[in-house]
Coordinates of C-alpha atoms in Angstrom, one line a residue:
Chain A
M175 CA 108.4 99.0 172.7
E176 CA 109.0 95.3 173.7
N177 CA 110.2 92.5 171.7
L178 CA 109.0 94.1 168.5
C179 CA 109.4 92.1 165.2
K180 CA 108.7 93.2 161.7
S181 CA 109.6 91.4 158.5
Y182 CA 109.1 91.9 154.8
R183 CA 108.7 89.4 152.1
V184 CA 111.3 90.2 149.4
A185 CA 111.8 87.9 146.4
E186 CA 110.0 85.0 148.1
K187 CA 112.2 85.4 151.1
Q188 CA 111.2 86.6 154.6
L189 CA 113.5 89.4 155.5
K190 CA 113.5 90.2 159.2
V191 CA 114.0 94.0 159.6
L192 CA 113.2 94.4 163.3
D193 CA 114.2 91.4 165.4
G194 CA 112.8 91.4 168.9
L195 CA 113.4 95.1 169.5
T196 CA 113.0 96.3 173.1
V197 CA 113.6 100.0 173.6
E198 CA 112.2 102.8 175.7
F199 CA 112.1 106.2 174.4
P200 CA 112.2 108.9 177.1
E201 CA 109.8 111.7 176.9
Q202 CA 111.0 115.3 176.4
S203 CA 114.3 114.0 175.2
I204 CA 116.2 113.6 171.9
T205 CA 116.7 110.0 171.1
V206 CA 118.9 109.3 168.1
I207 CA 118.7 106.0 166.2
L208 CA 122.0 105.4 164.5
G209 CA 123.0 102.7 162.2
R210 CA 124.2 101.8 158.7
S211 CA 121.8 101.8 155.7
G212 CA 119.4 98.9 155.8
C213 CA 119.8 98.3 159.6
G214 CA 116.1 98.9 160.2
K215 CA 116.2 102.6 161.3
T216 CA 113.5 103.9 158.9
T217 CA 111.3 100.9 159.5
L218 CA 111.5 101.4 163.3
L219 CA 110.4 105.0 162.8
R220 CA 107.6 104.1 160.5
V221 CA 106.4 101.6 163.0
L222 CA 106.5 104.1 165.7
G223 CA 104.6 106.6 163.6
G224 CA 101.9 104.1 162.7
F225 CA 102.8 103.9 159.0
E226 CA 103.4 100.3 159.1
E227 CA 102.1 97.4 161.1
Y228 CA 104.4 95.2 163.1
D229 CA 104.3 91.4 163.2
S230 CA 104.6 90.8 166.9
G231 CA 105.6 92.5 170.2
T232 CA 104.2 95.4 172.2
L233 CA 104.2 99.0 171.4
L234 CA 102.9 101.5 173.9
R235 CA 102.4 105.1 173.1
P236 CA 101.6 107.8 175.6
P237 CA 97.8 108.6 175.3
L238 CA 96.7 111.7 173.3
H239 CA 100.2 112.3 171.9
K240 CA 100.2 114.5 168.8
M241 CA 102.8 113.1 166.6
G242 CA 104.6 114.8 163.7
M243 CA 107.1 113.4 161.2
V244 CA 109.8 114.8 159.0
F245 CA 110.5 112.4 156.2
Q246 CA 113.8 111.7 154.3
E247 CA 112.3 113.6 151.3
P248 CA 110.4 116.8 151.7
R249 CA 107.0 115.5 150.6
L250 CA 105.6 119.0 150.1
M251 CA 102.3 119.3 148.3
P252 CA 103.3 120.5 144.8
W253 CA 100.1 122.5 144.3
L254 CA 100.7 124.6 147.5
T255 CA 102.9 127.5 148.1
V256 CA 105.5 127.3 150.9
W257 CA 103.2 129.2 153.2
K258 CA 100.3 127.0 152.5
N259 CA 102.5 123.9 152.9
V260 CA 103.7 125.1 156.3
I261 CA 100.1 125.6 157.6
F262 CA 99.0 122.4 155.9
G263 CA 98.4 120.5 159.1
L264 CA 96.6 123.2 161.0
P265 CA 92.9 124.0 161.2
K266 CA 92.3 127.4 159.8
A267 CA 91.3 128.8 163.1
Q268 CA 94.7 127.8 164.6
V269 CA 96.9 129.5 162.1
D270 CA 98.7 132.2 163.8
P271 CA 100.5 134.3 161.0
D272 CA 103.1 135.6 163.3
R273 CA 104.2 132.2 164.5
I274 CA 104.2 130.9 160.9
R275 CA 106.3 133.9 159.8
E276 CA 108.7 133.2 162.7
L277 CA 109.0 129.5 161.6
I278 CA 109.6 130.5 158.0
N279 CA 112.2 132.9 159.2
T280 CA 113.8 130.1 161.4
V281 CA 114.2 127.8 158.5
G282 CA 115.5 130.6 156.3
L283 CA 112.8 130.8 153.7
V284 CA 111.8 134.5 154.2
G285 CA 110.9 135.8 150.7
F286 CA 109.8 132.4 149.4
E287 CA 106.5 132.2 151.1
N288 CA 104.7 132.4 147.8
A289 CA 107.0 130.1 146.0
Y290 CA 105.9 126.6 144.8
P291 CA 108.0 123.5 145.8
A292 CA 109.2 123.0 142.2
Q293 CA 110.7 126.5 142.4
L294 CA 112.9 125.6 145.3
S295 CA 116.1 123.7 145.8
G296 CA 116.0 120.3 147.5
G297 CA 117.5 121.8 150.7
M298 CA 114.9 124.6 150.7
Q299 CA 112.1 122.1 150.3
Q300 CA 113.4 120.0 153.2
R301 CA 113.5 123.2 155.4
A302 CA 109.8 124.0 154.4
A303 CA 108.9 120.4 155.4
L304 CA 110.6 120.9 158.8
A305 CA 108.7 124.1 159.3
R306 CA 105.5 122.2 158.4
A307 CA 106.2 119.6 161.1
L308 CA 107.0 122.3 163.6
A309 CA 103.9 124.4 162.8
Y310 CA 101.8 121.3 163.6
D311 CA 103.3 121.6 167.1
P312 CA 103.4 118.0 168.0
E313 CA 104.5 116.6 171.3
L314 CA 106.6 113.9 169.6
I315 CA 108.6 114.6 166.4
L316 CA 109.8 111.7 164.4
M317 CA 112.7 112.7 162.1
D318 CA 114.0 110.4 159.3
E319 CA 117.4 111.7 158.3
P320 CA 115.8 115.1 157.8
F321 CA 119.1 117.0 157.2
A322 CA 120.7 114.4 154.9
A323 CA 120.0 116.5 151.7
L324 CA 121.2 119.8 153.2
D325 CA 124.7 121.2 152.7
H326 CA 127.1 121.5 155.6
F327 CA 126.2 125.0 156.7
I328 CA 122.5 124.8 156.5
R329 CA 122.6 121.4 158.2
E330 CA 124.6 123.0 161.1
A331 CA 122.1 125.8 161.3
M332 CA 119.2 123.4 161.3
Q333 CA 120.8 121.3 163.9
D334 CA 121.2 124.4 166.1
E335 CA 117.6 125.3 165.4
L336 CA 116.3 121.9 166.4
L337 CA 118.2 122.1 169.6
R338 CA 116.8 125.6 170.3
I339 CA 113.3 124.4 169.7
F340 CA 114.0 121.4 171.9
S341 CA 115.3 123.6 174.7
V342 CA 112.4 126.0 174.6
H343 CA 109.5 123.6 173.9
K344 CA 110.9 120.3 175.4
K345 CA 109.5 118.2 172.7
S346 CA 110.1 114.5 172.4
I347 CA 112.3 113.9 169.4
I348 CA 113.2 110.6 167.9
F349 CA 115.8 111.3 165.2
V350 CA 117.2 108.8 162.7
T351 CA 120.5 109.4 161.2
H352 CA 123.5 107.6 159.8
S353 CA 125.9 110.4 160.8
I354 CA 127.7 109.7 164.0
D355 CA 128.6 113.4 164.4
E356 CA 125.0 114.3 164.1
A357 CA 124.0 111.7 166.6
L358 CA 126.7 113.1 169.1
L359 CA 125.6 116.7 168.5
L360 CA 121.9 116.0 169.1
G361 CA 121.2 112.8 171.0
Q362 CA 120.6 112.6 174.7
K363 CA 120.2 108.9 174.1
I364 CA 121.9 107.1 171.2
L365 CA 120.7 103.7 170.1
V366 CA 123.0 102.0 167.7
L367 CA 121.0 99.7 165.6
D368 CA 122.1 96.8 163.5
Q369 CA 120.2 94.0 161.8
G370 CA 117.0 95.0 163.6
R371 CA 118.4 94.9 167.0
V372 CA 119.8 97.5 169.4
E373 CA 123.6 96.8 169.5
Q374 CA 124.3 99.4 172.2
E375 CA 122.8 102.4 174.0
F376 CA 124.6 105.4 174.9
S377 CA 123.3 108.0 177.3
L378 CA 124.6 111.5 176.7
E379 CA 122.4 113.3 179.1
S380 CA 125.3 114.7 181.0
F381 CA 126.6 116.5 177.9
D382 CA 125.2 120.0 177.7
Y383 CA 124.2 121.7 174.5
P384 CA 125.9 123.1 172.4
R385 CA 128.3 120.2 172.2
D386 CA 131.8 120.1 171.0
I387 CA 132.2 116.9 169.2
L388 CA 135.9 117.3 169.3
S389 CA 136.0 117.0 173.1
P390 CA 137.9 114.1 174.3
E391 CA 134.8 112.5 175.9
L392 CA 132.7 112.7 172.8
I393 CA 135.6 111.5 170.7
D394 CA 135.7 108.4 173.0
V395 CA 132.0 107.9 172.4
K396 CA 132.5 108.2 168.7
K397 CA 135.3 105.6 168.7
N398 CA 133.0 103.3 170.6
I399 CA 130.3 103.7 168.2
I400 CA 132.5 103.2 165.1
K401 CA 134.0 100.1 166.8
I402 CA 130.5 98.6 167.3
I403 CA 129.4 99.3 163.8
T404 CA 132.6 98.1 162.1
Q405 CA 132.7 95.0 164.3
R406 CA 129.3 94.0 163.2
S407 CA 130.0 94.8 159.6
I408 CA 133.1 92.3 159.7
T409 CA 131.0 89.6 161.5
Chain B
M74 CA 104.1 139.0 117.6
K75 CA 106.4 136.6 115.8
N76 CA 104.2 133.7 116.8
F77 CA 101.1 135.6 115.6
W78 CA 102.5 135.8 112.2
K79 CA 103.6 132.2 112.3
A80 CA 100.1 131.3 113.0
A81 CA 98.4 133.7 110.7
L82 CA 100.6 132.9 107.6
P83 CA 99.3 129.4 106.8
I84 CA 95.7 130.7 107.3
I85 CA 96.3 133.6 104.9
V86 CA 97.8 131.2 102.4
I87 CA 94.7 128.9 102.6
F88 CA 92.4 131.8 102.1
L89 CA 94.4 133.2 99.2
L90 CA 94.4 129.8 97.5
W91 CA 90.7 129.5 98.2
Q92 CA 90.1 132.9 96.6
V93 CA 92.3 132.2 93.6
V94 CA 90.7 128.8 92.9
S95 CA 87.1 130.1 93.2
D96 CA 88.1 133.1 90.9
M97 CA 89.3 130.6 88.3
Q98 CA 85.8 129.1 88.3
I99 CA 87.0 125.7 87.8
W100 CA 84.1 124.5 89.9
S101 CA 80.7 126.2 90.1
S102 CA 80.0 128.5 93.1
Y103 CA 77.6 125.8 94.4
V104 CA 80.4 123.3 94.7
L105 CA 83.0 125.8 96.0
P106 CA 81.7 129.2 97.0
G107 CA 84.4 131.9 97.3
P108 CA 85.4 133.4 100.6
G109 CA 83.6 136.7 99.9
Q110 CA 80.3 134.8 99.3
V111 CA 80.8 132.7 102.5
F112 CA 81.5 135.9 104.5
R113 CA 78.4 137.6 103.1
S114 CA 76.3 134.6 104.2
F115 CA 78.0 134.6 107.6
W116 CA 77.4 138.4 108.0
A117 CA 73.7 138.0 107.0
M118 CA 73.2 135.2 109.6
V119 CA 75.0 137.2 112.3
K120 CA 72.7 140.3 111.5
S121 CA 69.6 138.2 111.6
G122 CA 70.6 136.6 114.9
V123 CA 70.1 133.1 113.4
L124 CA 73.7 132.1 113.8
L125 CA 73.8 133.1 117.5
L126 CA 70.6 131.2 118.1
H127 CA 72.2 128.0 116.7
I128 CA 75.3 128.5 118.5
L129 CA 73.6 129.1 121.9
V130 CA 71.3 126.1 121.3
S131 CA 74.3 123.8 120.6
L132 CA 76.2 125.3 123.5
W133 CA 73.4 124.8 125.9
R134 CA 73.0 121.2 125.0
V135 CA 76.8 120.7 125.3
L136 CA 76.8 122.4 128.7
T137 CA 73.8 120.4 130.0
G138 CA 75.1 117.0 128.9
F139 CA 78.7 117.8 129.9
L140 CA 77.7 118.8 133.4
I141 CA 75.6 115.7 133.9
A142 CA 78.4 113.6 132.5
F143 CA 80.9 115.3 134.8
V144 CA 78.8 114.6 138.0
L145 CA 78.4 110.9 136.9
A146 CA 82.1 110.6 136.0
F147 CA 83.1 112.2 139.2
L148 CA 81.1 110.1 141.5
L149 CA 81.9 106.8 139.7
G150 CA 85.6 108.0 139.3
I151 CA 85.8 108.5 143.0
L152 CA 84.5 105.0 143.6
A153 CA 86.8 103.5 141.0
G154 CA 89.9 105.6 142.1
V155 CA 89.5 105.1 145.9
R156 CA 88.3 101.5 145.7
P157 CA 90.4 99.9 142.9
A158 CA 89.1 96.6 144.2
S159 CA 85.7 97.4 142.7
A160 CA 87.1 97.3 139.2
P161 CA 85.8 93.8 138.3
Y162 CA 82.2 95.0 138.7
Y163 CA 82.3 97.7 136.1
R164 CA 85.5 97.3 134.1
H165 CA 83.9 95.2 131.2
I166 CA 80.8 97.3 131.0
V167 CA 82.8 100.5 130.8
E168 CA 85.1 99.1 128.1
F169 CA 82.1 97.9 126.1
M170 CA 80.3 101.2 126.4
R171 CA 83.5 103.1 125.6
N172 CA 83.8 101.3 122.3
V173 CA 80.3 102.0 121.2
P174 CA 80.2 105.3 119.3
P175 CA 77.3 107.4 120.9
L176 CA 76.0 108.3 117.5
S177 CA 75.3 104.6 116.8
L178 CA 72.8 104.8 119.6
I179 CA 70.8 107.6 118.1
A180 CA 68.2 105.4 116.5
L181 CA 67.3 103.7 119.7
L182 CA 67.5 107.0 121.7
I183 CA 65.1 108.7 119.3
L184 CA 62.8 105.6 119.6
W185 CA 63.0 105.8 123.5
F186 CA 63.1 109.5 124.1
G187 CA 61.9 111.1 120.9
I188 CA 63.7 113.8 119.0
G189 CA 63.5 116.3 121.9
E190 CA 66.4 117.5 124.0
T191 CA 66.8 114.3 126.0
S192 CA 68.2 112.1 123.3
K193 CA 70.8 114.7 122.4
V194 CA 71.8 115.3 126.0
I195 CA 72.2 111.6 126.5
I196 CA 74.5 111.5 123.4
I197 CA 76.6 114.1 125.0
V198 CA 76.7 112.4 128.3
L199 CA 77.8 109.2 126.5
A200 CA 80.4 111.0 124.6
S201 CA 82.0 113.0 127.4
F202 CA 81.6 110.6 130.3
F203 CA 84.4 108.1 129.5
P204 CA 87.4 110.4 129.1
M205 CA 86.4 112.1 132.3
F206 CA 85.7 108.9 134.2
L207 CA 88.9 107.4 133.1
N208 CA 91.0 110.5 134.0
I209 CA 89.4 111.1 137.3
K210 CA 90.0 107.4 138.2
K211 CA 93.6 107.6 137.1
G212 CA 94.2 110.8 139.0
L213 CA 92.8 109.5 142.2
A214 CA 94.3 106.0 141.9
S215 CA 97.8 107.3 141.2
C216 CA 97.9 109.6 144.2
D217 CA 101.4 109.4 145.7
I218 CA 101.3 107.3 148.8
K219 CA 104.1 109.4 150.3
L220 CA 101.8 112.5 150.2
L221 CA 99.1 110.5 151.9
E222 CA 101.6 109.5 154.6
V223 CA 102.1 113.2 155.2
G224 CA 98.3 113.5 155.9
H225 CA 98.7 110.6 158.2
S226 CA 101.6 112.3 160.1
L227 CA 99.4 115.4 160.4
G228 CA 96.5 113.5 161.9
F229 CA 94.2 113.7 158.9
N230 CA 91.1 111.5 158.8
K231 CA 90.1 109.7 155.6
I232 CA 87.9 112.5 154.4
Q233 CA 90.7 115.1 155.0
K234 CA 93.2 113.0 153.1
F235 CA 90.7 112.7 150.2
C236 CA 89.8 116.3 150.1
R237 CA 93.1 117.9 150.8
I238 CA 95.5 115.5 149.2
M239 CA 93.9 113.1 146.8
L240 CA 91.6 115.5 145.1
P241 CA 94.1 118.3 144.5
H242 CA 96.7 115.8 143.5
A243 CA 94.1 114.4 140.9
L244 CA 93.2 117.9 139.6
P245 CA 95.5 118.0 136.6
D246 CA 94.1 114.7 135.4
I247 CA 90.5 115.7 136.2
L248 CA 90.9 118.9 134.2
V249 CA 92.6 117.1 131.3
G250 CA 89.6 114.6 131.3
M251 CA 87.1 117.5 131.3
R252 CA 88.9 119.2 128.4
V253 CA 88.9 116.0 126.3
G254 CA 85.3 115.3 127.4
L255 CA 84.2 118.8 126.3
G256 CA 85.8 118.3 122.9
Y257 CA 84.1 114.9 122.5
S258 CA 80.8 116.3 123.5
W259 CA 81.1 119.2 121.0
R260 CA 81.8 116.7 118.2
A261 CA 79.0 114.5 119.3
I262 CA 76.3 117.2 119.5
I263 CA 77.0 118.3 115.9
G264 CA 76.5 114.8 114.7
A265 CA 73.3 114.3 116.8
E266 CA 71.9 117.6 115.5
M267 CA 72.5 116.6 112.0
I268 CA 70.3 113.5 112.5
A269 CA 67.5 114.7 114.7
A270 CA 67.1 118.4 115.5
S271 CA 65.3 121.5 114.5
R272 CA 67.9 123.9 115.8
G273 CA 71.7 124.0 116.5
L274 CA 74.8 124.1 114.4
G275 CA 74.5 120.5 113.2
Y276 CA 71.0 121.3 112.0
L277 CA 72.2 124.5 110.4
I278 CA 74.6 122.5 108.1
L279 CA 72.1 119.8 107.4
D280 CA 69.4 122.4 106.5
A281 CA 71.9 124.3 104.3
Q282 CA 72.8 121.2 102.4
Q283 CA 69.1 120.4 101.8
M284 CA 68.7 124.0 100.5
S285 CA 71.8 123.6 98.3
R286 CA 73.5 126.5 100.2
S287 CA 77.1 125.4 100.2
D288 CA 78.1 128.8 101.5
K289 CA 76.0 128.3 104.6
V290 CA 77.5 124.8 105.1
I291 CA 81.0 126.3 105.1
V292 CA 79.8 129.0 107.6
G293 CA 78.5 126.2 109.8
I294 CA 81.8 124.3 109.6
F295 CA 83.8 127.4 110.4
V296 CA 81.6 128.3 113.4
I297 CA 81.8 124.8 114.8
G298 CA 85.6 124.8 114.5
I299 CA 86.0 128.3 115.9
V300 CA 83.5 127.8 118.8
G301 CA 85.0 124.4 119.7
Y302 CA 88.6 126.0 119.5
L303 CA 87.5 128.9 121.8
C304 CA 85.9 126.6 124.4
D305 CA 89.2 124.6 124.4
C306 CA 91.3 127.7 124.8
L307 CA 89.1 128.9 127.6
F308 CA 89.4 125.6 129.2
S309 CA 93.2 125.4 128.9
L310 CA 93.4 128.9 130.3
A311 CA 91.3 127.8 133.3
I312 CA 93.6 124.8 133.7
R313 CA 96.6 127.0 133.8
K314 CA 95.0 129.3 136.3
A315 CA 93.8 126.4 138.5
L316 CA 97.1 124.8 138.7
H317 CA 99.2 127.1 140.8
G318 CA 98.2 130.4 139.2
G319 CA 100.0 129.4 136.1
V320 CA 103.4 128.8 137.4
D321 CA 105.2 126.8 134.9
N322 CA 106.5 123.3 135.8
S323 CA 105.2 123.6 139.3
W324 CA 103.5 120.2 139.2
S325 CA 105.8 117.3 140.0

């Protein structure tokens, strides 16, 4: 992604959301995009996913990349059961019931396979949406604050699960969050975004999983990130 | 059971009042035949098979016209729902035709198509087309863009997005349109049969009126109401089954 610009027209004003963004997203790695609300995180992800056009710049994607997305909201098909939602992206011939059962088990929805989205809590819906994206088996997963609606314990379990899936399948993951702790737990590369620009990049590849975010090194990184974000908010 | 009695009570009261008033012979049995007389006529028509014949003829006409209207409404509804920019081409014609009662066209239809089945089927098509068209259009046009984005994220092409997201999403609206359209076509056929037919429930009423058989007129009215109500019940049951096996509130 080189010198990428994207702006919206809001109330007769041109609002620049991505302002000459130049980033490289490593393959088979978890890249976390971190920033405050309105900094352009979601727009960046939507441009990467091809949901939105960009105004100028260059965006190069690896050829034949199967891409999946987990949105901020579950976006389940309300007329389908959990099971059918999970296999929604798969051609019938590719549905492996054992694998789907395993995925449903992974996201903790065993016993709810035949439930409809309206019968589930918000957190359960989000987990079903995660299972749907994983069932699609993409090489690149875009995740837009997927765990924001989950409670602390389920969020932790899902983060662990994401790391497990990553360590086994080596997917490329681009993960958007506004939680610094989540970024530190998951990211091999953290991009701090502000006003449509990358303020700072942090490489955490040397930190093995599972990480202790209370370790002195990660606390230092956290302090740095907080400093950058608060400095920008003052200026 | 409680609901059954709640529903039955007003019906029983109406029948009792009817019986009492006809027993008092305030009006002649020609003006107001009693429930017993109406039931005897009904039973005689059932036994002779005449009533069933009229019902089947009317139902057949409704079904034929309704299916033709559905196919037309579906095809045009897809065009209108998927391509909202095409609205200026048809909007005014649709609004014009929607406001013309189908029965007002019967004179011209008889002139053009005779008093055979065609004119009556056209009346039904005209009566049931608009609620179905407008609901199909609305259902497709109001498809949640967020759900379509899910299709995009799963690599769906346009046809897959339409068949697997837009169409199921529009299903409640389509079914509601069909239900309303069925009711409209049922009402329209009775009117059409009263003007130009030799069989059917509308004809049954008109014929009974000309023979001064008020009891048969009332039988005709009851049968129309009951058959229409049963069709609607069957349709609402089908809607419930079609939408998630009848799970309550499972549609966002």
